[in-house]
């Protein structure tokens, strides 16, 4: 059920969360599928609704830095406190920090890790809801596992509508890409997922180079975690539409490979443009232009909705523009590369 947020529906949403039910709520990045993070049974419903592997930990949401204590121990190592101090100006915002977890956070939330990802979202509805909750709210993106994240209430309703008690409608997400994830547990801090907050801004606040923040996992063990549970976003099948997705920069060579290997060559194309004057490259039956002049924030905001829209049109392939991998462009290209690999699964 999609509900407009007002004081009554927000109170009801908080009560339903308190009672162990699932509530989807808007954030500035994407819509979340929320459950009381202190209630293992409620959190189990998230995994069931999404078809999410139990090895993939959830992000916990709180309303303020003061509420961090709902998820994180009172006393933190000094390098963690330093990192928090340097970065908490980005909150509320599109930054998730991986921190030590306290004993009230059950194993199911963190997939057994001794750390927890925490975020204060910058959306008035999310903040209002979280302020009404005296517990932290665990919330992954509100999409079936492996599908494109939702950026409006209708996206959530279409795939998970039957599985949630309420969907709070906060309109279209402003950022349109998931949060940037940084671990403060490692020294120095390290990027786990590019996202809506550019890494350049984070590196500057930490007094680190971007290269240091982007470095690979330090140990074999950490690398194995990255591959399996810490950053399942790195698995190829993440964020993929069902329709085959091709990057505009690869389309020519991909189609050549298709004909050389006797793969059926696509004939019905959708096309996502990043600017009005991008070359079409193929004969498209459906065209979506995300930004007149290639503004990265506009591209990010509209990208997932465009992928979803074209995914329902019975096309053979979608060809999408590429952009430079700096600032927001890094997260845009990260999601597109994964979507390309994931969409060619079968
Ligand atoms: O923007 C967002 O981050 C959205 C909104 C709803 O806040 N949430 C989101 O959640 O994208 P999800 O589940 O789709 O992605 C969460 C990512 C996972 O890839 C997970 O591996 C990582 O966060 N994560 C969570 N806890 C972690 C931890 N303790 N250590 C490392 N990575 C963690
Ligand atoms: Mg997700």
Coordinates of C-alpha atoms and ligand atoms in Angstrom, one line a residue:
X1 CA 0.0 0.0 0.0
X2 CA 1.5 3.4 -1.1
X3 CA 0.8 6.1 1.6
X4 CA 1.4 9.8 1.5
X5 CA 3.6 10.7 4.4
X6 CA 1.8 12.8 7.1
X7 CA 2.0 12.7 10.8
X8 CA -0.5 9.8 11.0
X9 CA 1.0 7.6 8.4
X10 CA 4.5 8.2 9.8
X11 CA 3.3 7.2 13.2
X12 CA 1.7 4.1 11.8
X13 CA 4.9 3.3 9.9
X14 CA 7.0 3.6 13.1
X15 CA 4.5 1.4 14.9
X16 CA 4.6 -1.2 12.2
X17 CA 8.4 -1.2 12.3
X18 CA 8.3 -1.5 16.1
X19 CA 5.9 -4.5 15.7
X20 CA 8.4 -6.3 13.4
X21 CA 6.8 -5.5 10.0
X22 CA 8.5 -4.2 6.9
X23 CA 8.1 -0.6 5.7
X24 CA 9.5 0.9 2.6
X25 CA 10.6 4.5 2.9
X26 CA 12.2 7.1 0.6
X27 CA 15.7 8.3 1.0
X28 CA 17.6 10.8 -1.2
X29 CA 19.6 7.9 -2.8
X30 CA 17.1 5.1 -3.4
X31 CA 14.0 3.7 -1.6
X32 CA 14.8 1.5 1.4
X33 CA 13.1 -1.7 2.6
X34 CA 13.1 -1.1 6.4
X35 CA 12.9 -3.3 9.5
X36 CA 13.6 -2.8 13.2
X37 CA 17.4 -3.6 13.2
X38 CA 17.2 -4.9 16.8
X39 CA 14.6 -7.5 15.8
X40 CA 16.3 -10.5 14.1
X41 CA 12.9 -11.9 13.0
X42 CA 11.9 -8.6 11.4
X43 CA 15.3 -8.4 9.6
X44 CA 14.8 -12.0 8.4
X45 CA 11.7 -10.7 6.5
X46 CA 13.9 -8.3 4.5
X47 CA 16.1 -11.2 3.3
X48 CA 13.1 -13.3 2.4
X49 CA 11.3 -10.5 0.6
X50 CA 14.3 -9.6 -1.5
X51 CA 15.6 -13.1 -2.0
X52 CA 18.9 -11.7 -0.6
X53 CA 21.7 -14.0 0.4
X54 CA 22.3 -14.1 4.1
X55 CA 26.0 -13.3 3.5
X56 CA 25.1 -9.8 2.3
X57 CA 25.0 -7.4 5.3
X58 CA 22.5 -4.5 5.7
X59 CA 22.9 -0.8 6.2
X60 CA 21.4 0.5 9.4
X61 CA 19.7 4.0 9.4
X62 CA 19.5 6.5 12.3
X63 CA 18.2 10.0 12.6
X64 CA 21.2 11.8 14.1
X65 CA 24.8 11.4 15.2
X66 CA 23.4 11.2 18.7
X67 CA 21.5 8.1 17.7
X68 CA 24.6 6.3 16.5
X69 CA 24.8 4.8 19.9
X70 CA 21.8 2.6 18.9
X71 CA 24.1 0.6 16.7
X72 CA 27.7 1.4 17.7
X73 CA 29.5 1.0 21.0
X74 CA 30.0 4.1 23.2
X75 CA 33.7 3.9 23.2
X76 CA 35.4 3.7 19.8
X77 CA 39.1 3.4 18.8
X78 CA 40.6 6.8 18.2
X79 CA 41.1 6.3 14.5
X80 CA 37.4 5.6 14.1
X81 CA 36.4 8.7 16.1
X82 CA 38.8 10.8 14.0
X83 CA 37.3 9.5 10.8
X84 CA 33.8 10.1 12.2
X85 CA 34.7 13.6 13.1
X86 CA 36.2 14.3 9.7
X87 CA 33.1 12.9 7.8
X88 CA 30.0 13.5 9.9
X89 CA 29.5 16.8 8.2
X90 CA 28.3 14.8 5.2
X91 CA 25.4 13.6 7.4
X92 CA 22.5 13.7 6.8
X93 CA 23.6 12.5 3.4
X94 CA 24.6 9.8 0.9
X95 CA 27.5 8.3 2.9
X96 CA 27.5 5.0 4.7
X97 CA 30.2 4.4 7.3
X98 CA 31.3 1.0 8.4
X99 CA 31.9 1.1 12.1
X100 CA 32.3 -1.3 15.0
X101 CA 28.9 -2.7 16.0
X102 CA 27.3 -2.9 19.4
X103 CA 25.8 -6.0 20.9
X104 CA 22.2 -4.9 20.3
X105 CA 22.7 -5.4 16.5
X106 CA 21.9 -9.0 15.8
X107 CA 24.2 -11.1 13.6
X108 CA 21.6 -11.3 10.8
X109 CA 22.0 -7.6 10.1
X110 CA 25.8 -7.7 9.6
X111 CA 26.0 -11.2 8.2
X112 CA 28.0 -12.1 11.3
X113 CA 30.6 -9.4 10.8
X114 CA 31.8 -7.4 13.9
X115 CA 31.1 -4.2 12.0
X116 CA 27.9 -2.4 10.9
X117 CA 27.2 0.0 8.1
X118 CA 25.4 3.2 9.3
X119 CA 23.8 6.0 7.5
X120 CA 21.8 9.2 8.3
X121 CA 19.8 9.7 5.1
X122 CA 19.0 13.2 3.8
X123 CA 15.4 12.9 3.1
X124 CA 12.8 14.7 5.3
X125 CA 10.4 11.7 5.3
X126 CA 13.2 9.2 6.2
X127 CA 14.4 11.5 9.0
X128 CA 10.9 12.1 10.3
X129 CA 10.3 8.3 10.4
X130 CA 13.6 7.6 12.0
X131 CA 13.0 10.2 14.7
X132 CA 9.8 8.4 15.6
X133 CA 11.8 5.1 16.1
X134 CA 13.8 4.5 19.3
X135 CA 15.6 1.7 17.4
X136 CA 17.8 1.7 14.3
X137 CA 16.2 0.8 11.0
X138 CA 18.0 -1.8 8.8
X139 CA 17.3 -1.1 5.2
X140 CA 18.7 -2.3 1.9
X141 CA 17.5 -0.9 -1.4
X142 CA 13.8 -2.0 -1.8
X143 CA 14.3 -4.2 -4.9
X144 CA 14.4 -7.9 -5.5
X145 CA 18.1 -9.0 -5.0
X146 CA 20.1 -8.4 -8.2
X147 CA 17.5 -6.0 -9.8
X148 CA 17.9 -2.3 -10.3
X149 CA 17.3 -0.2 -7.2
X150 CA 14.0 1.7 -6.9
X151 CA 13.9 5.5 -7.2
X152 CA 10.1 6.1 -6.7
X153 CA 7.3 4.5 -4.7
X154 CA 5.8 2.8 -7.8
X155 CA 9.0 0.9 -8.4
X156 CA 8.8 -0.6 -4.9
X157 CA 5.1 -1.3 -5.3
X158 CA 5.6 -3.2 -8.5
X159 CA 8.0 -5.8 -7.2
X160 CA 7.6 -5.8 -3.4
X161 CA 4.1 -4.3 -2.9
X162 CA 2.7 -7.5 -1.5
X163 CA 5.5 -8.1 0.9
X164 CA 5.5 -4.8 2.8
X165 CA 3.1 -3.4 5.3
X166 CA 3.5 0.2 3.9
X167 CA 5.3 2.1 1.3
X168 CA 5.8 5.8 2.2
X169 CA 5.8 7.9 -0.9
X170 CA 8.4 10.6 -0.9
X171 CA 8.4 11.3 -4.6
X172 CA 11.4 10.7 -6.9
X173 CA 14.8 10.3 -5.2
X174 CA 17.0 13.3 -5.6
X175 CA 20.3 11.5 -6.0
X176 CA 19.1 8.3 -7.7
X177 CA 22.2 6.2 -6.9
X178 CA 23.0 4.3 -3.7
X179 CA 25.2 5.8 -0.9
X180 CA 29.0 5.8 -1.0
X181 CA 30.3 3.2 1.5
X182 CA 33.6 3.9 3.4
X183 CA 35.0 1.7 6.1
X184 CA 36.5 3.6 9.1
X185 CA 37.5 0.3 10.8
X186 CA 40.5 0.0 8.5
X187 CA 43.4 2.4 8.8
X188 CA 43.4 4.5 6.7
X189 CA 39.7 4.5 5.7
X190 CA 38.9 2.7 2.5
X191 CA 36.1 2.9 -0.1
X192 CA 33.9 -0.2 -0.3
X193 CA 31.4 1.2 -2.8
X194 CA 31.3 4.3 -5.0
X195 CA 28.0 6.1 -4.7
X196 CA 26.1 9.3 -4.7
X197 CA 28.7 11.2 -2.6
X198 CA 31.8 11.6 -4.7
X199 CA 35.0 10.0 -3.3
X200 CA 37.0 13.2 -4.1
X201 CA 35.0 15.0 -1.4
X202 CA 35.5 12.3 1.1
X203 CA 39.3 12.0 0.4
X204 CA 39.6 15.8 0.9
X205 CA 37.9 15.8 4.3
X206 CA 40.0 12.8 5.4
X207 CA 43.2 14.5 4.2
X208 CA 43.9 11.4 2.0
X209 CA 44.6 11.0 -1.7
X210 CA 41.8 9.5 -3.8
X211 CA 44.2 6.7 -4.6
X212 CA 44.6 5.8 -1.0
X213 CA 40.9 5.8 -0.4
X214 CA 40.4 3.6 -3.5
X215 CA 43.1 1.1 -2.7
X216 CA 42.4 -2.6 -2.9
X217 CA 41.7 -4.6 0.2
X218 CA 44.8 -4.8 2.3
X219 CA 44.9 -8.6 3.0
X220 CA 43.9 -11.7 1.2
X221 CA 41.2 -12.2 3.8
X222 CA 39.8 -8.7 3.3
X223 CA 39.9 -9.2 -0.5
X224 CA 37.9 -12.4 -0.1
X225 CA 35.4 -10.6 2.0
X226 CA 35.1 -7.9 -0.7
X227 CA 34.4 -10.6 -3.2
X228 CA 31.9 -12.5 -1.1
X229 CA 30.1 -10.5 1.6
X230 CA 31.6 -7.0 2.2
X231 CA 30.8 -5.7 -1.2
X232 CA 28.4 -8.0 -3.0
X233 CA 27.8 -5.0 -5.3
X234 CA 31.0 -6.2 -6.9
X235 CA 29.3 -9.4 -8.0
X236 CA 28.5 -9.2 -11.7
X237 CA 24.8 -10.0 -11.3
X238 CA 24.1 -6.9 -9.2
X239 CA 21.9 -4.0 -10.4
X240 CA 21.1 -5.6 -13.7
X241 CA 18.0 -5.1 -15.9
X242 CA 16.7 -8.3 -17.5
X243 CA 17.2 -6.9 -21.0
X244 CA 20.7 -7.1 -22.4
X245 CA 22.6 -3.8 -21.7
X246 CA 25.4 -2.6 -23.8
X247 CA 27.7 0.4 -23.3
X248 CA 27.7 2.8 -26.3
X249 CA 31.5 2.6 -26.3
X250 CA 31.3 -1.2 -26.8
X251 CA 28.3 -1.6 -29.0
X252 CA 30.1 -1.9 -32.3
X253 CA 32.5 -4.6 -31.1
X254 CA 29.8 -6.4 -29.3
X255 CA 27.6 -6.6 -32.3
X256 CA 30.5 -7.8 -34.4
X257 CA 31.2 -10.5 -31.8
X258 CA 27.6 -11.5 -31.9
X259 CA 27.6 -12.1 -35.7
X260 CA 31.0 -13.9 -35.6
X261 CA 29.7 -16.2 -32.9
X262 CA 26.2 -16.7 -34.4
X263 CA 24.5 -15.1 -31.4
X264 CA 21.2 -13.7 -32.5
X265 CA 21.9 -10.1 -33.3
X266 CA 19.6 -7.7 -31.5
X267 CA 17.1 -5.8 -33.7
X268 CA 14.9 -3.9 -31.3
X269 CA 17.0 -1.4 -29.4
X270 CA 16.4 1.0 -26.6
X271 CA 18.8 3.9 -26.2
X272 CA 19.7 5.9 -23.1
X273 CA 21.5 9.2 -24.0
X274 CA 23.5 11.2 -21.5
X275 CA 23.2 14.4 -23.6
X276 CA 20.9 15.5 -26.4
X277 CA 23.7 15.6 -29.0
X278 CA 25.1 12.0 -28.3
X279 CA 25.3 10.0 -31.5
X280 CA 22.5 7.3 -31.7
X281 CA 24.8 4.6 -33.1
X282 CA 22.0 2.1 -33.6
X283 CA 18.4 2.3 -34.9
X284 CA 16.5 2.7 -31.6
X285 CA 12.8 2.2 -31.2
X286 CA 12.8 3.9 -27.8
X287 CA 15.1 6.8 -26.7
X288 CA 15.4 8.4 -23.3
X289 CA 17.7 11.4 -22.9
X290 CA 18.7 11.9 -19.3
X291 CA 20.3 15.4 -19.5
X292 CA 20.4 18.1 -22.2
X293 CA 24.1 18.8 -21.6
X294 CA 25.4 15.7 -19.8
X295 CA 25.1 16.9 -16.2
X296 CA 26.1 14.0 -14.0
X297 CA 23.6 14.7 -11.3
X298 CA 20.7 14.6 -13.8
X299 CA 22.1 11.4 -15.3
X300 CA 22.4 9.8 -11.9
X301 CA 18.9 10.9 -10.9
X302 CA 17.2 9.4 -14.0
X303 CA 19.4 6.4 -14.7
X304 CA 17.7 3.6 -12.7
X305 CA 14.1 4.7 -13.8
X306 CA 15.2 4.7 -17.4
X307 CA 16.7 1.2 -17.1
X308 CA 13.5 0.0 -15.5
X309 CA 11.3 1.7 -18.1
X310 CA 13.1 0.2 -21.1
X311 CA 13.3 -3.1 -19.4
X312 CA 9.5 -3.5 -19.7
X313 CA 9.4 -2.7 -23.4
X314 CA 10.3 -6.1 -24.9
X315 CA 13.5 -4.9 -26.4
X316 CA 16.5 -7.1 -27.5
X317 CA 19.1 -4.7 -26.1
X318 CA 19.5 -1.3 -24.4
X319 CA 22.5 0.8 -25.4
X320 CA 23.6 3.3 -22.8
X321 CA 26.1 6.2 -23.0
X322 CA 29.2 6.3 -20.9
X323 CA 30.8 9.2 -19.0
X324 CA 34.1 10.2 -17.4
X325 CA 34.8 8.3 -14.2
X326 CA 35.3 11.2 -11.8
X327 CA 33.0 12.6 -9.3
X328 CA 29.5 11.1 -9.6
X329 CA 30.6 9.6 -12.9
X330 CA 32.6 7.0 -11.0
X331 CA 29.4 5.6 -9.4
X332 CA 27.4 5.9 -12.6
X333 CA 30.0 3.8 -14.6
X334 CA 30.4 1.4 -11.7
X335 CA 26.6 0.6 -11.8
X336 CA 26.5 0.4 -15.6
X337 CA 29.5 -2.0 -15.8
X338 CA 27.8 -4.3 -13.3
X339 CA 24.5 -4.0 -15.0
X340 CA 26.1 -4.9 -18.4
X341 CA 27.7 -8.0 -17.0
X342 CA 24.6 -9.0 -15.0
X343 CA 22.3 -8.5 -18.0
X344 CA 24.3 -11.0 -20.1
X345 CA 23.9 -13.8 -17.6
X346 CA 21.6 -15.9 -19.6
Ligands
LIG1 O1 21.8 4.4 -0.5 C1 21.9 3.3 0.1 O2 22.9 2.9 0.7 C2 20.5 2.5 0.2 C3 19.6 3.3 1.1 C4 18.3 2.5 1.3 O3 20.2 3.7 2.3 N1 20.8 1.2 0.8 C5 21.5 0.3 0.1 O4 21.6 -0.9 0.7 O5 22.0 0.5 -1.0 P1 22.0 -2.3 0.0 O6 21.7 -3.4 0.9 O7 21.4 -2.4 -1.3 O8 23.6 -2.2 -0.1 C6 24.2 -2.3 1.2 C7 25.7 -2.5 1.0 C8 25.9 -3.9 0.7 O9 26.6 -4.1 -0.5 C9 26.7 -4.4 1.8 O10 27.7 -5.3 1.4 C10 27.3 -3.1 2.4 O11 26.3 -2.2 2.2 N2 27.5 -3.3 3.8 C11 26.6 -3.3 4.8 N3 27.2 -3.5 6.0 C12 28.5 -3.7 5.8 C13 29.6 -4.0 6.7 N4 29.4 -4.2 8.0 N5 30.8 -4.1 6.1 C14 30.9 -3.9 4.8 N6 29.9 -3.6 3.9 C15 28.7 -3.5 4.4
LIG2 MG1 20.9 -2.9 -3.1

